[in-house]
Amino acid sequence: MFEPPFSYFNSMKKCIGTVILLGALLPALTACGEYDYTAHISEERSDLFCAQTDEFSLTLSCVLREYPYVSDGVPCDMTKSVEITLTDAQGAKDYSVYLLGGEKEIGGEMSFRNVRGDYYYSQGVEVFPEASVTLRVEWGEESREITATSVKNEKTLTTKQALSSALAAEQETLKSMTDENGFYGEFYVRLLRRDKNYYYVGIIDKTGATVSILLDSESGEVLARRVTDSGKIR
């Protein structure tokens, strides 16, 4: 995982302040019909860039994620990073990856993840790439420059639109996560790529209970729903 650029204790102070502010604003915003649930997003994967060669397949993800990263229904300040995963066909033991063309050097040695069987690299960034990105992959005495392209097209929903589609289908869930102190909960919104694009939306309450929703990335149609049971969520 990437190294957070600020301390745990400063983050917790900001996090507490955010919760207090949201609780104070909720009644007024709800009365006006303008409550912004996007303020409760604590993880957002907004784009994926993919490339494949004879040696490996590679995916670069654009990620905003809260710190500290805890499934507790409380959104905190978020950091921006790129996460790169690589699956090899050659059995190479060491890989390094570098993004080319930017003002700041991004890249370094990748870590092997035994559980997933892939290589992983993450680094904080100020700006996400758009449309395509050029990378250099190194292993042993060899290297390759490749261009990874975004999986999104003109019909792909934004993460905010995907969240709206999920919440429109989960009004009872939202109601169960709202009490006299206001709405409590957080959302994970992740663009996925399998045979086609999908969105995953996770709705998490303060006990860690989660409603997991799979959406069509273009229509916002709910394709699947699963509940990790705990607390009020049903």
Short mmCIF file of C-alpha atoms in Angstrom, two decimals:
data_model
loop_
_atom_site.label_atom_id
_atom_site.label_comp_id
_atom_site.label_asym_id
_atom_site.label_seq_id
_atom_site.Cartn_x
_atom_site.Cartn_y
_atom_site.Cartn_z
CA MET A 1 0.00 0.00 0.00
CA PHE A 2 1.14 3.61 -0.48
CA GLU A 3 2.68 5.62 2.36
CA PRO A 4 0.22 8.32 3.59
CA PRO A 5 1.63 11.86 3.33
CA PHE A 6 0.31 13.02 6.71
CA SER A 7 0.19 11.69 10.24
CA TYR A 8 -2.44 9.37 11.67
CA PHE A 9 -3.32 11.77 14.49
CA ASN A 10 -3.82 14.81 12.26
CA SER A 11 -6.01 12.67 10.03
CA MET A 12 -8.16 11.55 12.94
CA LYS A 13 -8.68 15.16 14.05
CA LYS A 14 -9.80 16.14 10.55
CA CYS A 15 -11.97 13.04 10.36
CA ILE A 16 -13.79 13.92 13.57
CA GLY A 17 -14.32 17.45 12.33
CA THR A 18 -15.76 16.16 9.06
CA VAL A 19 -18.26 13.93 10.85
CA ILE A 20 -19.41 16.78 13.12
CA LEU A 21 -19.85 19.10 10.16
CA LEU A 22 -21.79 16.55 8.11
CA GLY A 23 -24.06 15.80 11.04
CA ALA A 24 -24.79 19.49 11.53
CA LEU A 25 -25.51 20.10 7.86
CA LEU A 26 -27.63 17.04 7.12
CA PRO A 27 -31.05 18.23 8.36
CA ALA A 28 -30.88 21.48 6.39
CA LEU A 29 -29.57 19.84 3.23
CA THR A 30 -32.10 17.02 3.36
CA ALA A 31 -34.95 19.50 3.82
CA CYS A 32 -33.83 21.27 0.66
CA GLY A 33 -33.50 17.97 -1.23
CA GLU A 34 -29.84 18.71 -1.93
CA TYR A 35 -27.95 16.39 0.39
CA ASP A 36 -24.66 15.41 -1.23
CA TYR A 37 -23.94 11.75 -0.50
CA THR A 38 -20.67 12.00 -2.45
CA ALA A 39 -19.22 13.64 0.66
CA HIS A 40 -19.30 10.14 2.18
CA ILE A 41 -17.13 8.48 -0.48
CA SER A 42 -14.03 7.07 1.23
CA GLU A 43 -12.63 5.13 -1.73
CA GLU A 44 -12.97 5.95 -5.41
CA ARG A 45 -11.37 4.13 -8.35
CA SER A 46 -12.19 6.43 -11.21
CA ASP A 47 -10.22 4.96 -14.13
CA LEU A 48 -8.27 1.90 -15.27
CA PHE A 49 -5.51 1.78 -17.89
CA CYS A 50 -4.68 -1.63 -19.38
CA ALA A 51 -1.90 -3.05 -21.56
CA GLN A 52 -0.74 -6.52 -22.53
CA THR A 53 2.40 -7.96 -24.14
CA ASP A 54 3.72 -11.48 -24.66
CA GLU A 55 5.59 -11.15 -21.36
CA PHE A 56 2.95 -9.65 -19.07
CA SER A 57 -0.39 -7.90 -18.61
CA LEU A 58 -0.53 -4.61 -16.70
CA THR A 59 -3.23 -2.44 -15.16
CA LEU A 60 -2.86 1.07 -13.74
CA SER A 61 -5.67 2.24 -11.42
CA CYS A 62 -6.48 5.83 -10.44
CA VAL A 63 -7.46 5.74 -6.77
CA LEU A 64 -8.65 8.18 -4.13
CA ARG A 65 -8.69 6.56 -0.69
CA GLU A 66 -9.23 7.75 2.86
CA TYR A 67 -6.55 7.61 5.52
CA PRO A 68 -6.76 5.87 7.90
CA TYR A 69 -8.42 3.24 5.68
CA VAL A 70 -11.03 1.58 7.90
CA SER A 71 -14.48 0.18 7.03
CA ASP A 72 -16.28 1.95 9.87
CA GLY A 73 -18.88 4.13 8.14
CA VAL A 74 -16.82 7.27 8.75
CA PRO A 75 -15.32 9.08 5.71
CA CYS A 76 -11.96 10.78 6.26
CA ASP A 77 -9.58 12.91 4.20
CA MET A 78 -8.47 11.15 1.04
CA THR A 79 -5.14 10.79 -0.76
CA LYS A 80 -4.62 10.38 -4.51
CA SER A 81 -2.45 7.58 -5.91
CA VAL A 82 -1.83 5.35 -8.90
CA GLU A 83 -1.75 1.60 -8.25
CA ILE A 84 -0.07 -0.65 -10.82
CA THR A 85 -0.51 -4.42 -10.97
CA LEU A 86 1.36 -6.76 -13.27
CA THR A 87 0.81 -10.44 -14.04
CA ASP A 88 3.66 -12.14 -15.87
CA ALA A 89 3.88 -15.08 -18.24
CA GLN A 90 7.66 -15.48 -18.05
CA GLY A 91 8.10 -16.19 -14.35
CA ALA A 92 10.44 -13.25 -13.81
CA LYS A 93 11.35 -12.74 -10.16
CA ASP A 94 11.72 -8.96 -10.09
CA TYR A 95 9.92 -6.16 -11.89
CA SER A 96 10.21 -2.38 -11.78
CA VAL A 97 7.78 0.00 -13.44
CA TYR A 98 8.02 3.70 -14.35
CA LEU A 99 5.53 6.22 -15.73
CA LEU A 100 7.05 8.25 -18.53
CA GLY A 101 6.43 11.79 -19.70
CA GLY A 102 5.47 13.44 -16.43
CA GLU A 103 7.23 16.29 -14.65
CA LYS A 104 7.73 14.12 -11.54
CA GLU A 105 9.34 10.69 -11.68
CA ILE A 106 6.88 8.02 -10.70
CA GLY A 107 7.93 4.42 -10.36
CA GLY A 108 10.15 1.89 -8.67
CA GLU A 109 10.48 -1.76 -7.73
CA MET A 110 7.26 -3.76 -7.60
CA SER A 111 6.33 -6.08 -4.74
CA PHE A 112 5.16 -9.64 -5.33
CA ARG A 113 1.83 -10.48 -3.66
CA ASN A 114 1.67 -14.17 -2.82
CA VAL A 115 -2.08 -14.21 -2.21
CA ARG A 116 -2.91 -12.65 -5.57
CA GLY A 117 0.05 -14.01 -7.54
CA ASP A 118 0.86 -10.62 -9.09
CA TYR A 119 3.27 -7.70 -8.75
CA TYR A 120 2.17 -4.41 -7.22
CA TYR A 121 3.37 -0.81 -7.06
CA SER A 122 1.67 2.28 -5.62
CA GLN A 123 2.67 5.93 -5.42
CA GLY A 124 0.96 9.17 -4.51
CA VAL A 125 0.32 11.61 -7.36
CA GLU A 126 -1.07 15.09 -7.83
CA VAL A 127 -2.79 14.50 -11.18
CA PHE A 128 -4.27 11.36 -12.72
CA PRO A 129 -3.44 10.44 -16.33
CA GLU A 130 -6.11 10.74 -19.00
CA ALA A 131 -6.86 8.63 -22.11
CA SER A 132 -3.51 6.82 -22.17
CA VAL A 133 -0.23 6.56 -20.30
CA THR A 134 3.23 5.34 -21.33
CA LEU A 135 5.17 3.10 -18.96
CA ARG A 136 8.53 1.35 -18.93
CA VAL A 137 8.70 -2.10 -17.35
CA GLU A 138 12.10 -3.53 -16.38
CA TRP A 139 13.10 -7.03 -15.32
CA GLY A 140 16.56 -8.57 -15.31
CA GLU A 141 18.46 -7.16 -18.29
CA GLU A 142 15.30 -6.50 -20.25
CA SER A 143 12.80 -3.66 -20.48
CA ARG A 144 9.68 -2.75 -22.47
CA GLU A 145 7.94 0.54 -23.12
CA ILE A 146 4.19 0.15 -23.43
CA THR A 147 1.14 2.35 -23.75
CA ALA A 148 -1.79 1.56 -21.48
CA THR A 149 -5.14 2.95 -22.54
CA SER A 150 -8.20 3.82 -20.47
CA VAL A 151 -11.01 1.28 -20.43
CA LYS A 152 -13.58 4.08 -20.30
CA ASN A 153 -15.55 5.31 -23.28
CA GLU A 154 -18.00 8.15 -23.90
CA LYS A 155 -20.85 6.10 -22.41
CA THR A 156 -19.09 5.14 -19.17
CA LEU A 157 -20.70 6.68 -16.11
CA THR A 158 -18.63 8.75 -13.72
CA THR A 159 -18.12 7.45 -10.19
CA LYS A 160 -20.62 10.05 -8.94
CA GLN A 161 -23.25 8.86 -11.44
CA ALA A 162 -22.60 5.24 -10.48
CA LEU A 163 -23.11 6.10 -6.82
CA SER A 164 -26.38 7.88 -7.63
CA SER A 165 -27.64 4.80 -9.49
CA ALA A 166 -26.80 2.54 -6.55
CA LEU A 167 -28.39 4.83 -3.98
CA ALA A 168 -31.56 5.19 -6.04
CA ALA A 169 -31.95 1.42 -5.70
CA GLU A 170 -31.07 1.40 -1.98
CA GLN A 171 -33.45 3.91 -0.42
CA GLU A 172 -34.36 1.55 2.42
CA THR A 173 -30.68 1.01 3.16
CA LEU A 174 -30.11 4.75 3.36
CA LYS A 175 -33.12 5.11 5.64
CA SER A 176 -31.76 2.39 7.96
CA MET A 177 -28.47 4.30 8.16
CA THR A 178 -30.04 7.62 9.13
CA ASP A 179 -30.92 8.48 12.72
CA GLU A 180 -31.56 11.58 14.81
CA ASN A 181 -27.92 12.59 14.35
CA GLY A 182 -28.12 12.33 10.57
CA PHE A 183 -26.70 9.93 7.99
CA TYR A 184 -23.88 7.65 9.06
CA GLY A 185 -22.02 5.60 6.51
CA GLU A 186 -19.40 5.61 3.80
CA PHE A 187 -19.18 4.47 0.20
CA TYR A 188 -16.64 2.63 -1.92
CA VAL A 189 -17.04 3.25 -5.66
CA ARG A 190 -14.73 1.27 -7.94
CA LEU A 191 -14.57 0.96 -11.71
CA LEU A 192 -13.96 -2.71 -12.61
CA ARG A 193 -12.84 -4.43 -15.77
CA ARG A 194 -13.66 -8.07 -16.48
CA ASP A 195 -15.22 -9.09 -19.83
CA LYS A 196 -16.52 -5.50 -19.90
CA ASN A 197 -16.67 -2.53 -17.54
CA TYR A 198 -18.66 -2.58 -14.31
CA TYR A 199 -18.95 -0.49 -11.20
CA TYR A 200 -18.78 -1.83 -7.68
CA VAL A 201 -20.50 0.26 -5.01
CA GLY A 202 -20.09 -0.64 -1.36
CA ILE A 203 -22.38 0.94 1.24
CA ILE A 204 -20.81 0.56 4.70
CA ASP A 205 -22.39 1.37 8.07
CA LYS A 206 -20.61 2.16 11.35
CA THR A 207 -20.53 -1.54 12.34
CA GLY A 208 -18.73 -2.47 9.12
CA ALA A 209 -21.83 -4.08 7.59
CA THR A 210 -21.73 -3.74 3.82
CA VAL A 211 -24.20 -3.78 0.96
CA SER A 212 -22.20 -4.68 -2.17
CA ILE A 213 -23.73 -3.72 -5.51
CA LEU A 214 -22.53 -4.51 -9.04
CA LEU A 215 -23.67 -2.07 -11.72
CA ASP A 216 -23.57 -1.91 -15.48
CA SER A 217 -21.00 0.84 -16.13
CA GLU A 218 -23.06 2.53 -18.84
CA SER A 219 -26.72 2.19 -17.82
CA GLY A 220 -26.27 2.07 -14.05
CA GLU A 221 -28.51 -1.03 -13.90
CA VAL A 222 -28.05 -3.12 -10.77
CA LEU A 223 -26.75 -6.54 -11.85
CA ALA A 224 -26.06 -8.12 -8.46
CA ARG A 225 -26.44 -7.37 -4.75
CA ARG A 226 -24.90 -8.95 -1.67
CA VAL A 227 -25.14 -8.13 2.02
CA THR A 228 -22.45 -8.75 4.59
CA ASP A 229 -24.79 -9.02 7.57
CA SER A 230 -24.34 -6.90 10.67
CA GLY A 231 -26.33 -4.22 12.44
CA LYS A 232 -29.31 -2.67 10.69
CA ILE A 233 -28.47 -3.36 7.06
CA ARG A 234 -30.77 -5.86 5.30
#
